[in-house]
mmCIF file of C-alpha atoms in Angstrom:
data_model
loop_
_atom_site.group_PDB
_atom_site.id
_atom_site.type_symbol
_atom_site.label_atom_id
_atom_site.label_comp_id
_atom_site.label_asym_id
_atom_site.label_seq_id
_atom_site.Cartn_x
_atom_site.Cartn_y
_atom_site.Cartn_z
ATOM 1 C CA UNK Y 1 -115.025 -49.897 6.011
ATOM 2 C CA UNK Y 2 -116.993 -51.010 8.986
ATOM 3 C CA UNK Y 3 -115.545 -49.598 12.318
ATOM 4 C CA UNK Y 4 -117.843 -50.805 14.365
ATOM 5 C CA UNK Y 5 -120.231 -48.832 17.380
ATOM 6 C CA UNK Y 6 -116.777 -47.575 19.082
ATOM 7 C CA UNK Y 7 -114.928 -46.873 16.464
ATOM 8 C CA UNK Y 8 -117.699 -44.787 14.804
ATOM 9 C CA UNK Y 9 -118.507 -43.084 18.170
ATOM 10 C CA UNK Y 10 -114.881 -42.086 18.385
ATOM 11 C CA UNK Y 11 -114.840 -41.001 14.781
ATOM 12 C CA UNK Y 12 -117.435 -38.780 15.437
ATOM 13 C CA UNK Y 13 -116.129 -37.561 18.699
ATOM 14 C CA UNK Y 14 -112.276 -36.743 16.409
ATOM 15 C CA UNK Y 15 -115.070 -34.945 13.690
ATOM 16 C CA UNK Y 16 -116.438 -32.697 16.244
ATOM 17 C CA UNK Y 17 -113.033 -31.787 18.274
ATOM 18 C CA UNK Y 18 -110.559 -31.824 15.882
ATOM 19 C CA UNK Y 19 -111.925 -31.580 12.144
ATOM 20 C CA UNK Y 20 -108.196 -31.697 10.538
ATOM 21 C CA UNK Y 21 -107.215 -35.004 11.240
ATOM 22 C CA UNK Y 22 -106.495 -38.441 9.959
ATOM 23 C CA UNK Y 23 -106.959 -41.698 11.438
ATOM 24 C CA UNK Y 24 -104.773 -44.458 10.262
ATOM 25 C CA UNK Y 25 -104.670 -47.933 10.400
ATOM 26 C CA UNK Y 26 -102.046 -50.873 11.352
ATOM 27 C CA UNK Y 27 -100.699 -50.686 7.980
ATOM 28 C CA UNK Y 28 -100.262 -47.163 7.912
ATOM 29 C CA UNK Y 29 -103.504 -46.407 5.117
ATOM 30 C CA UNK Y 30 -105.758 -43.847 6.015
ATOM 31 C CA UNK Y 31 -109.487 -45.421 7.347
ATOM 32 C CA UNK Y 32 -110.757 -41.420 7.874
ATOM 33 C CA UNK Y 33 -109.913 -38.133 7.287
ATOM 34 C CA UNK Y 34 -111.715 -35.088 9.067
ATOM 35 C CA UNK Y 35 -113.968 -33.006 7.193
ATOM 36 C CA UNK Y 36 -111.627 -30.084 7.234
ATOM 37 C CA UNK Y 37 -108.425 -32.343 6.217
ATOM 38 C CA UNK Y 38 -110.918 -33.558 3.330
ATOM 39 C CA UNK Y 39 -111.194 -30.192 2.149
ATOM 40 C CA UNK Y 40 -107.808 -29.369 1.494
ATOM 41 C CA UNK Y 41 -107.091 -32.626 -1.622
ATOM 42 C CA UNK Y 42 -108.640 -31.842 -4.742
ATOM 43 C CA UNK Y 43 -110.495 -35.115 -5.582
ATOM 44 C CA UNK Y 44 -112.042 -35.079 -1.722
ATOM 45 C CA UNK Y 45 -110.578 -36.777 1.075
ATOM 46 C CA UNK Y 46 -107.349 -39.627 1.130
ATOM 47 C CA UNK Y 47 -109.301 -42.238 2.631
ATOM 48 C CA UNK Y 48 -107.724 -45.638 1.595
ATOM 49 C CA UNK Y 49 -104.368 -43.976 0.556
ATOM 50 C CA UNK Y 50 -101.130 -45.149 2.731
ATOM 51 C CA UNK Y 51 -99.723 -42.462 4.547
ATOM 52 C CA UNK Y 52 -96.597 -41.713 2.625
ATOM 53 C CA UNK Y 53 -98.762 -41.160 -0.327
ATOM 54 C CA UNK Y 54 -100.977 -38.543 1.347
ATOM 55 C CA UNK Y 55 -98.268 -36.684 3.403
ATOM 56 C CA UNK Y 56 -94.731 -35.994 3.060
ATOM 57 C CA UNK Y 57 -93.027 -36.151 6.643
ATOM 58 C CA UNK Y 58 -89.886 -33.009 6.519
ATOM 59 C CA UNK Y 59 -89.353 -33.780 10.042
ATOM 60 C CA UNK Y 60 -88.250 -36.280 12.049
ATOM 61 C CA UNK Y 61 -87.442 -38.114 8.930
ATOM 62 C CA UNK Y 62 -88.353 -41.955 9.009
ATOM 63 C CA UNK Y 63 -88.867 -44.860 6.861
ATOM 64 C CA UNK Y 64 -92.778 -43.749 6.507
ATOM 65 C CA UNK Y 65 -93.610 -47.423 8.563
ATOM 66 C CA UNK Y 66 -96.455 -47.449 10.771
ATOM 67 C CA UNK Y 67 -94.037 -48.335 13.820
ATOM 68 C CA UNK Y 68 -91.440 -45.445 13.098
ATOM 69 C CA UNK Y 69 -95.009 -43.267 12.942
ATOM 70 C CA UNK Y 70 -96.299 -44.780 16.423
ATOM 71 C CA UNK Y 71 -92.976 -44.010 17.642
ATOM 72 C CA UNK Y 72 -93.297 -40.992 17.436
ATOM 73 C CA UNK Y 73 -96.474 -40.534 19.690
ATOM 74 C CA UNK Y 74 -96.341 -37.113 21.025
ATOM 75 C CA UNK Y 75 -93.301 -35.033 19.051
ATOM 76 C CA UNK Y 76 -93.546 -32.396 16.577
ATOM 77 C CA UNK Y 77 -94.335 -33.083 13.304
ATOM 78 C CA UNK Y 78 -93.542 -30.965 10.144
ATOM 79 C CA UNK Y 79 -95.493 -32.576 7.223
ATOM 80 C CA UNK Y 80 -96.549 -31.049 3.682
ATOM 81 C CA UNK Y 81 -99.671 -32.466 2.125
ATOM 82 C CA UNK Y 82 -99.212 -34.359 -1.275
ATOM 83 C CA UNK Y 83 -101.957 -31.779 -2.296
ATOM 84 C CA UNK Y 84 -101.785 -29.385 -5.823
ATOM 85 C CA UNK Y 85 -100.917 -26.478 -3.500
ATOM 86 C CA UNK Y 86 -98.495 -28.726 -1.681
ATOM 87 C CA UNK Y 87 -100.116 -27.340 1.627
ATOM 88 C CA UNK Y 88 -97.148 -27.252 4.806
ATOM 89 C CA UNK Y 89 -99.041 -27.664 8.293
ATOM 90 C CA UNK Y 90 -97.789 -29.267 11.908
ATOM 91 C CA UNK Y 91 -99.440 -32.674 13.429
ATOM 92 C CA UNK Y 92 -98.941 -34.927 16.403
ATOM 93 C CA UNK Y 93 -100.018 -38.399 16.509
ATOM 94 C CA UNK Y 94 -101.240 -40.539 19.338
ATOM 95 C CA UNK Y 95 -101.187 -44.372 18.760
ATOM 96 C CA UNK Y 96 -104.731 -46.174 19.577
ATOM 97 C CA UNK Y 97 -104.381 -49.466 21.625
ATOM 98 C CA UNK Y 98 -103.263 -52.297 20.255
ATOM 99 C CA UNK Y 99 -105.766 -54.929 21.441
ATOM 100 C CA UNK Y 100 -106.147 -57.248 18.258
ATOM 101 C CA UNK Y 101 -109.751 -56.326 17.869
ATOM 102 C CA UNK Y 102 -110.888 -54.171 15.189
ATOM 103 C CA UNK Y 103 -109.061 -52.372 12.381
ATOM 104 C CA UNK Y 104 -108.605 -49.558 14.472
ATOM 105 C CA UNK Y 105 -106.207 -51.858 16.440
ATOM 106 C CA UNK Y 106 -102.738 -50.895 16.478
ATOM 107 C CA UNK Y 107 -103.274 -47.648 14.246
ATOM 108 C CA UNK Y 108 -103.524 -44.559 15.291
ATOM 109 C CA UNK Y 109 -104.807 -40.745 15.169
ATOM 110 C CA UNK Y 110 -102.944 -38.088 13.652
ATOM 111 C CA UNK Y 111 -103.684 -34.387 14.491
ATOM 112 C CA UNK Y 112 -102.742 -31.131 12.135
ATOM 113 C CA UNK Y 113 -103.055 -27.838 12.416
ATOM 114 C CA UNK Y 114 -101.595 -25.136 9.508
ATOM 115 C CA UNK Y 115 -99.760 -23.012 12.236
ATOM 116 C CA UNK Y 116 -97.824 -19.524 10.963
ATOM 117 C CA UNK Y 117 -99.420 -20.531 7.577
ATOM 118 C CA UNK Y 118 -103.209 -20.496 8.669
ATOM 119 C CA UNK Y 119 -104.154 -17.005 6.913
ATOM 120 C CA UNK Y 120 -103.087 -18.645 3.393
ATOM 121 C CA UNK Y 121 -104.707 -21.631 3.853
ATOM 122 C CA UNK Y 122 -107.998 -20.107 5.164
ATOM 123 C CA UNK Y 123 -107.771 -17.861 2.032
ATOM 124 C CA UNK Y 124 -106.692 -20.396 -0.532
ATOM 125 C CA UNK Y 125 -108.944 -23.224 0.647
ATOM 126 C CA UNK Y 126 -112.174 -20.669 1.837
ATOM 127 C CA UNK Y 127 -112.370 -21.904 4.951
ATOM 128 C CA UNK Y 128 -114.861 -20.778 7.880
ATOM 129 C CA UNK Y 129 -115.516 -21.029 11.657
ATOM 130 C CA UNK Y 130 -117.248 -23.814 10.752
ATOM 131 C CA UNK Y 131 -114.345 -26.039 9.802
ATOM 132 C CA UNK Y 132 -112.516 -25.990 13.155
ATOM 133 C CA UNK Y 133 -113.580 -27.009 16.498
ATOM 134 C CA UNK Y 134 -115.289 -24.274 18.237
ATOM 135 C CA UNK Y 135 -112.799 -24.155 21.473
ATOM 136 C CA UNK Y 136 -110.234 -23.834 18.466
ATOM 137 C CA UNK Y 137 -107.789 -20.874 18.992
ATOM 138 C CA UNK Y 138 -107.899 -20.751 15.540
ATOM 139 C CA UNK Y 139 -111.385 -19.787 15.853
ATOM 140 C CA UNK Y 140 -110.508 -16.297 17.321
ATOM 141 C CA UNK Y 141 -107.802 -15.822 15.086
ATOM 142 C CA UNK Y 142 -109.970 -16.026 12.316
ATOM 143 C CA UNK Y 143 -111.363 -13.297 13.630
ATOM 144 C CA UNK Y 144 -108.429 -10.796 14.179
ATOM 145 C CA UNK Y 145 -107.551 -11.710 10.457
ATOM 146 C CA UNK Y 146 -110.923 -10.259 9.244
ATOM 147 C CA UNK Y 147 -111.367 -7.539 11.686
ATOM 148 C CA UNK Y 148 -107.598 -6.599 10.313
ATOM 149 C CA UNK Y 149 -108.475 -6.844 6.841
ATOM 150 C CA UNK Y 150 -111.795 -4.644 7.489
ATOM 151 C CA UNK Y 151 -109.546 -2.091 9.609
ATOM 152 C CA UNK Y 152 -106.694 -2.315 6.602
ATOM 153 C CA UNK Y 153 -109.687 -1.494 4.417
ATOM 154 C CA UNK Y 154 -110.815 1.125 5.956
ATOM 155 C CA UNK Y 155 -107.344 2.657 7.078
ATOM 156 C CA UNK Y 156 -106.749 2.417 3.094
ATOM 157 C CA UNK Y 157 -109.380 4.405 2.047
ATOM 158 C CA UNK Y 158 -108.941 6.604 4.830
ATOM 159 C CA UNK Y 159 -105.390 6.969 3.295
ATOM 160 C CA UNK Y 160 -106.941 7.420 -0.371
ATOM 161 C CA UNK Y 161 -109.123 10.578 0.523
ATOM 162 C CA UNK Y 162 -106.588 11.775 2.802
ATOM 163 C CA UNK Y 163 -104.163 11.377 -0.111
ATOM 164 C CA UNK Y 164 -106.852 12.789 -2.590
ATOM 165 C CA UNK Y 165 -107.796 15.446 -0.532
ATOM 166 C CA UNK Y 166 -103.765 16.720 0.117
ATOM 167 C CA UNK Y 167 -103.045 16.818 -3.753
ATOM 168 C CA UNK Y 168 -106.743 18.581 -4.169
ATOM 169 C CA UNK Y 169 -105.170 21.449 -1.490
ATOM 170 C CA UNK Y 170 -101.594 21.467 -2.897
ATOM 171 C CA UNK Y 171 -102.980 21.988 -6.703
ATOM 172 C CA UNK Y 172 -105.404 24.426 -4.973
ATOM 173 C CA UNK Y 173 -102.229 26.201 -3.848
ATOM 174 C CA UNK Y 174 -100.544 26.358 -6.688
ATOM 175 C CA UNK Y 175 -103.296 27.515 -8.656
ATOM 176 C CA UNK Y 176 -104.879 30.952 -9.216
ATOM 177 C CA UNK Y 177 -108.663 30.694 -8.710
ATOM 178 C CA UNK Y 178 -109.753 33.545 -11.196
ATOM 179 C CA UNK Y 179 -108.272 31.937 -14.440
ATOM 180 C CA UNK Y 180 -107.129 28.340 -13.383
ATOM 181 C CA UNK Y 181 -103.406 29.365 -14.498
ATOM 182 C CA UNK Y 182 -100.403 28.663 -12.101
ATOM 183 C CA UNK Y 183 -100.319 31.508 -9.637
ATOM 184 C CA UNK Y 184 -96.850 32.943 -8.572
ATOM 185 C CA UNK Y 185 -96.116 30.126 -5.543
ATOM 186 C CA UNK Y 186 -95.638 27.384 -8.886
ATOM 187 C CA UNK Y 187 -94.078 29.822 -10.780
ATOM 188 C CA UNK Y 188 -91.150 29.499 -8.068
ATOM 189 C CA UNK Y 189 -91.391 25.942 -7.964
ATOM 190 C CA UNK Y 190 -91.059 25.291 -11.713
ATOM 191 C CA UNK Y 191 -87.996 28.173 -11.880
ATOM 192 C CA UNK Y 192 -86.047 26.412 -9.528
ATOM 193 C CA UNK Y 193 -87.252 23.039 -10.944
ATOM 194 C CA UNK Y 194 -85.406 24.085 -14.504
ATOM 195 C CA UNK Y 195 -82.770 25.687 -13.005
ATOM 196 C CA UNK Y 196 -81.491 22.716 -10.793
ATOM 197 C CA UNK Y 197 -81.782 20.295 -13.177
ATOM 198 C CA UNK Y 198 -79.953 23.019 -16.038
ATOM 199 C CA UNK Y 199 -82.563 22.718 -18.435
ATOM 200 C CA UNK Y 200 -83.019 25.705 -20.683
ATOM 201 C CA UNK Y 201 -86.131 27.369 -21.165
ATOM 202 C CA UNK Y 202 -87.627 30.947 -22.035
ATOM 203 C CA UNK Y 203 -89.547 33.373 -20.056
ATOM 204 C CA UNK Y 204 -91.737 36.070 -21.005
ATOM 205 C CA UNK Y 205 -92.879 38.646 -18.900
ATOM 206 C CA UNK Y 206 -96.545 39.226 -20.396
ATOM 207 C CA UNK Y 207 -98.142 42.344 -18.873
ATOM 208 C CA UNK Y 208 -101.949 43.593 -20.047
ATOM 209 C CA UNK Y 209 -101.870 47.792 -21.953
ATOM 210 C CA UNK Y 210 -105.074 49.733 -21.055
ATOM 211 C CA UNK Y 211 -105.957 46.876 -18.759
ATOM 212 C CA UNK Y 212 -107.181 49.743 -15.963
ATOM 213 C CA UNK Y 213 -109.604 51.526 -18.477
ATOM 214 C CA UNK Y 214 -111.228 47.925 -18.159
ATOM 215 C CA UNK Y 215 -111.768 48.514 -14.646
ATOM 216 C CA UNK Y 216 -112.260 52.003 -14.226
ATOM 217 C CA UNK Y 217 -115.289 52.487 -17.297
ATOM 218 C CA UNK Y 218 -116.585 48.635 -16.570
ATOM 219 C CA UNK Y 219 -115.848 47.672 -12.838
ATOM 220 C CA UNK Y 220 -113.431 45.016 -11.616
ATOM 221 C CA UNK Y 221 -116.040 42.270 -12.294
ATOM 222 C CA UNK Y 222 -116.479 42.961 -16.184
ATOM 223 C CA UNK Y 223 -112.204 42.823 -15.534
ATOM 224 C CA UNK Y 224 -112.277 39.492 -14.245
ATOM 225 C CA UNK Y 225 -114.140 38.142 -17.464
ATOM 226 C CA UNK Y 226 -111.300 40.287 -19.598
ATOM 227 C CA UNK Y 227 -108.582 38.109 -17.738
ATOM 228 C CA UNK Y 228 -110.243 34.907 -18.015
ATOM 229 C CA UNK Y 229 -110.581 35.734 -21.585
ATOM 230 C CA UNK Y 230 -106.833 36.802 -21.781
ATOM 231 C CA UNK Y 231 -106.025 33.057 -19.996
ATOM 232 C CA UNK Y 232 -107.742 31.277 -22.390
ATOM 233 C CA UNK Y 233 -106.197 32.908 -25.651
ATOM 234 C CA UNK Y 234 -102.709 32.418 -24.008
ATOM 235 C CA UNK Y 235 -103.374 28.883 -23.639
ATOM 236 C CA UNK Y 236 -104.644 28.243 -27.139
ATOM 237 C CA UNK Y 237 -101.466 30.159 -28.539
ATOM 238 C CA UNK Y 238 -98.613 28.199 -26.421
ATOM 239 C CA UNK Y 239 -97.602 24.178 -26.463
ATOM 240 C CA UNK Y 240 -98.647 22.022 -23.734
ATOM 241 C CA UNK Y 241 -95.002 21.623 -22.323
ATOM 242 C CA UNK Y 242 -95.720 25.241 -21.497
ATOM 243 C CA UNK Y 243 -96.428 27.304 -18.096
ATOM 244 C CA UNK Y 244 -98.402 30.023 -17.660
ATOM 245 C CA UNK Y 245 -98.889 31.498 -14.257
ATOM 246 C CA UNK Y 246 -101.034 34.442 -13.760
ATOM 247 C CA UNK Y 247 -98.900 36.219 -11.028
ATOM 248 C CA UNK Y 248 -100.084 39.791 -10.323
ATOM 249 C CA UNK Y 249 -103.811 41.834 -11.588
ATOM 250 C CA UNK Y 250 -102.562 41.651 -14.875
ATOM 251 C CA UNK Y 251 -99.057 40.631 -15.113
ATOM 252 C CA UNK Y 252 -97.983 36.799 -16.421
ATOM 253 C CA UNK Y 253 -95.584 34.676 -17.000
ATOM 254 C CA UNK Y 254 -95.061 32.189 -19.801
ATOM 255 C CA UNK Y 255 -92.429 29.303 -19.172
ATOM 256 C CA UNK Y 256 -90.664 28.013 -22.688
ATOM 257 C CA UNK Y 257 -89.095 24.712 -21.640
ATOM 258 C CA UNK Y 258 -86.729 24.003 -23.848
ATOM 259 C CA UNK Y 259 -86.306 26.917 -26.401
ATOM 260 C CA UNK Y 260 -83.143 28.148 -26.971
ATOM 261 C CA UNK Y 261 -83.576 30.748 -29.939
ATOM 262 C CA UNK Y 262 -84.262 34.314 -29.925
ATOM 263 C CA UNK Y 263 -86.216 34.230 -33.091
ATOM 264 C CA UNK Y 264 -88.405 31.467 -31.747
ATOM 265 C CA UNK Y 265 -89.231 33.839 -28.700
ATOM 266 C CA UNK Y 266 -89.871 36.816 -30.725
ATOM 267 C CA UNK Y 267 -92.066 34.613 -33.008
ATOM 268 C CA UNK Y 268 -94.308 33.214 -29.706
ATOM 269 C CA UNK Y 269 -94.625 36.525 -28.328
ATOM 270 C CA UNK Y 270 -95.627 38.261 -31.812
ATOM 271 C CA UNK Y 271 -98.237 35.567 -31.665
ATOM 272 C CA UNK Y 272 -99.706 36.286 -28.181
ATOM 273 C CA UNK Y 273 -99.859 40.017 -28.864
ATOM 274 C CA UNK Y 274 -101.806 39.279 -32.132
ATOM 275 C CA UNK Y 275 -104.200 37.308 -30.300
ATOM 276 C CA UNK Y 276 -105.109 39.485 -27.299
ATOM 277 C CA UNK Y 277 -105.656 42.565 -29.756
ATOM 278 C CA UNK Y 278 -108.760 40.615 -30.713
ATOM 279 C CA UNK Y 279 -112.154 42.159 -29.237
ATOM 280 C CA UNK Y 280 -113.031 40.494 -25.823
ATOM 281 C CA UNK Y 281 -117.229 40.097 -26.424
ATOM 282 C CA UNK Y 282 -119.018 40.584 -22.484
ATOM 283 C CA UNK Y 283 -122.713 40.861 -22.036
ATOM 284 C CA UNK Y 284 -122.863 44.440 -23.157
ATOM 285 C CA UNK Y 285 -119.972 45.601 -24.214
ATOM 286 C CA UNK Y 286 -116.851 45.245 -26.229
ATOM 287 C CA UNK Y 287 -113.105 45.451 -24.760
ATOM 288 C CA UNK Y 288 -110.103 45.960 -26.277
ATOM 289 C CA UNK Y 289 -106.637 45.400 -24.475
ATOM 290 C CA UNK Y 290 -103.108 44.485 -26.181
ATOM 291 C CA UNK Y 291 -99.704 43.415 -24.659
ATOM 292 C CA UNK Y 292 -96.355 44.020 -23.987
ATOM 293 C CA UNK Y 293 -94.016 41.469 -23.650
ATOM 294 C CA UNK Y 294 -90.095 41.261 -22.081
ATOM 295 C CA UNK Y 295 -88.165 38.012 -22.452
ATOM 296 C CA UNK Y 296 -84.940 36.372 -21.184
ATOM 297 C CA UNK Y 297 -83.450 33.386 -22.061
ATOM 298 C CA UNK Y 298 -81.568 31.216 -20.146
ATOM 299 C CA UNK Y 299 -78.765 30.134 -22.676
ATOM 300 C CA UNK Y 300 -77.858 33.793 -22.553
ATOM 301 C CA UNK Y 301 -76.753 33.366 -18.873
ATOM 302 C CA UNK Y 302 -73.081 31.491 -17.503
ATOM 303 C CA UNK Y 303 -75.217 30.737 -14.489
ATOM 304 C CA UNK Y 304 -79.427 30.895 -14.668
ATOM 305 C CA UNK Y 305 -80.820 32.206 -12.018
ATOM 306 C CA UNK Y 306 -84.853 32.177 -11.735
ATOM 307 C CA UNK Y 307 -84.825 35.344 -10.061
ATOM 308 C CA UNK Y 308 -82.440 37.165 -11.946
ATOM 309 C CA UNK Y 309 -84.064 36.330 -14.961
ATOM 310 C CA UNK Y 310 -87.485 37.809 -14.376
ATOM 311 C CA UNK Y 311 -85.866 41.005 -13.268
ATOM 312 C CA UNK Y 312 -84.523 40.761 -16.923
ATOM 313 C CA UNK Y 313 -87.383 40.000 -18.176
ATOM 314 C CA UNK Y 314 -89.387 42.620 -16.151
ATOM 315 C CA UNK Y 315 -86.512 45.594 -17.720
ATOM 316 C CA UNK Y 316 -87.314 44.317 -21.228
ATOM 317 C CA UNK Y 317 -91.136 44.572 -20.416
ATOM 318 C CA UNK Y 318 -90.190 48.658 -19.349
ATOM 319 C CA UNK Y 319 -88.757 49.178 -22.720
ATOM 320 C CA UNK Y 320 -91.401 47.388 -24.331
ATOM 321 C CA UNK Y 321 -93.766 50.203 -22.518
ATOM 322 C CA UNK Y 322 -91.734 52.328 -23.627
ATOM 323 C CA UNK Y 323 -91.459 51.560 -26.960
ATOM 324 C CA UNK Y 324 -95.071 52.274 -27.674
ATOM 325 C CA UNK Y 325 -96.718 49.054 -25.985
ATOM 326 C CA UNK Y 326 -98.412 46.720 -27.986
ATOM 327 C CA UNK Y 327 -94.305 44.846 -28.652
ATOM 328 C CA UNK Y 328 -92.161 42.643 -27.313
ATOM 329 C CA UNK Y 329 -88.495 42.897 -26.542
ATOM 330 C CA UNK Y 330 -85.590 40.568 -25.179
ATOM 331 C CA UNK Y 331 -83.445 41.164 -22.671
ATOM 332 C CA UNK Y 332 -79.271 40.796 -24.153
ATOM 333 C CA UNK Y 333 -76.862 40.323 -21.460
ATOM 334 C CA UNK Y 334 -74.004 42.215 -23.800
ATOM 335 C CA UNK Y 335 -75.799 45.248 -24.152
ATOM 336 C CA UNK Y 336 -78.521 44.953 -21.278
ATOM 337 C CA UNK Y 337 -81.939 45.680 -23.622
ATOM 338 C CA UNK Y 338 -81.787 44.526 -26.389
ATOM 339 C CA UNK Y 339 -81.465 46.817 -29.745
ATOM 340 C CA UNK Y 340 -84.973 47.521 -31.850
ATOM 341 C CA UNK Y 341 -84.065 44.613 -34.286
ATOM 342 C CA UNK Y 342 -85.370 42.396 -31.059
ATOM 343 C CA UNK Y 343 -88.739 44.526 -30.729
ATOM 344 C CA UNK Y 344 -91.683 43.632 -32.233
ATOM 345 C CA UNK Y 345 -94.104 46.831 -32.432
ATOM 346 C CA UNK Y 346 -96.366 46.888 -34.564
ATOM 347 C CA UNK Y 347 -98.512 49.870 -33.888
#
């Protein structure tokens, strides 16, 4: 449609100053739409469509005529685009002059802008600087949305190795650094863990016979290999559900979550003794070390009590030593220590 010098001269003017805008003529169709507003309808701008087709006005209502529009020159209006997304923005319209002459006669120029809802619509239609008016507030806004995404970034992957590094110093604390078992801090933990939450479990008292010879004929560093040795073959003989925690030179603990039966103890801890009998191989030598092991059980108790529990454990362990080493016995709350049909020697 042929506007005419002024009209096209204004047209470009509304393009440069406010890019999200429609201008509409007597009968209410649309004769332009800014570049921006032409962005935001799938099959390009709504040139030639009547208004009601291209927007739906929420508020004021009206009958959608052009001179219920023109009269309301200068109020607030709440439209949603008749878009796929169904896009919600804010517009006033000023009427052009009525003069008879031209078909911009009698229409008039409606102005939008996407208010609260500019950060979606900048994100679901891509727009840029570029497709507001550069004395647009909206222009700096735009910025403070991407310098706070950039800062959210940042301040989120600040939080990630902050995070990473806090769980890489907790299991660090909970960990002993010569074998990689649980150290006595997560024994605790895991104790009062199963004890609040009345789960039964086992514990074994595991402590190392002829362990010093190690150390005195070989030095504490060939002794260090001997209880990385000793880690490993404890892990290969338990489940997974399991905790080991390496909590003095070398005295452990093993954790049984969920075993309630004597015999299953004494079977576990026959196995581990079996196990570290076998010949520890280091660079130049041979070792040999074996075990004694004292157990308690929580189903044996009215109350559990973590603590009281290894000092059960810890007398069976004595009688094991005393015993002959090399066995394992089970603490019996009836009797104390329990009788030598709970001992496993075998030497």
């Amino acid at each position: 449609m042929t506007l005419g010098p002024t009209g096209n001269t204004l047209i470009l003017l509304l393009d440069m100053l406010c890019p999200m805008h429609a201008v509409l003529g007597m009968s209410g169709r649309i004769l332009h739409a800014g570049p921006t507003l032409a962005k935001l309808y799938e099959n390009g701008d709504p040139i030639d469509r009547k208004f009601q087709d291209a927007f739906e006005l929420r508020r004021p209502h009206t009958d959608g005529s052009m001179a219920a529009l023109r009269a309301l020159a200068g109020a607030k209006l709440h439209l949603r685009l008749c878009n796929p997304r169904q896009t919600e923005v804010k517009g006033m319209l000023v009427p052009l002059p009525d003069d008879g002459d031209g078909p911009l006669s009698g229409g008039a120029v409606l102005n939008l802008s996407f208010g609260i809802g500019l950060q979606e619509a900048v994100h679901d239609f891509a727009l840029t600087g570029r497709d507001f008016a550069a004395t647009d507030m909206t222009i700096e806004m735009l910025y403070l949305i991407e310098a706070k995404s950039v800062a959210m970034e940042a301040s989120c992957n600040l939080n990630n190795r902050l995070q990473g590094a806090m769980i890489a110093a907790e299991e660090q604390a909970y960990t002993d650094t010569l074998t990689g078992l649980r150290n006595r801090r997560a024994l605790d933990a895991v104790l009062t863990r199963l004890t609040e939450s009345e789960r039964d479990f086992a514990l074994m008292n595991v402590d190392l016979d002829y362990f010093k010879a190690v150390n005195d004929r070989l030095g504490h560093a060939a002794g260090d290999r001997v209880l990385q040795a000793v880690a490993r073959a404890m892990a290969a003989e338990t489940r997974r559900a399991d905790i080991i925690a390496r909590i003095g030179g070398d005295e452990f603990v093993v954790v049984l979550p969920g075993v309630v039966d004597h015999h299953r103890v004494g079977e576990t801890a026959q196995r581990l003794i079996k196990r570290l009998e076998h010949p520890i191989a280091l660079q130049n030598e041979t070792c040999h070390v074996s075990a004694s092991i004292g157990a308690a059980l929580s189903c044996d108790y009215r109350v559990p009590s973590g603590q009281r529990m290894m000092e059960d454990a810890d007398r069976a362990l004595y009688a094991a030593k005393e015993g002959g080493r090399g066995r394992h016995v089970i603490y019996a709350q009836e009797t104390g220590i329990s009788g030598p049909d709970r001992s496993g020697g075998h030497k």
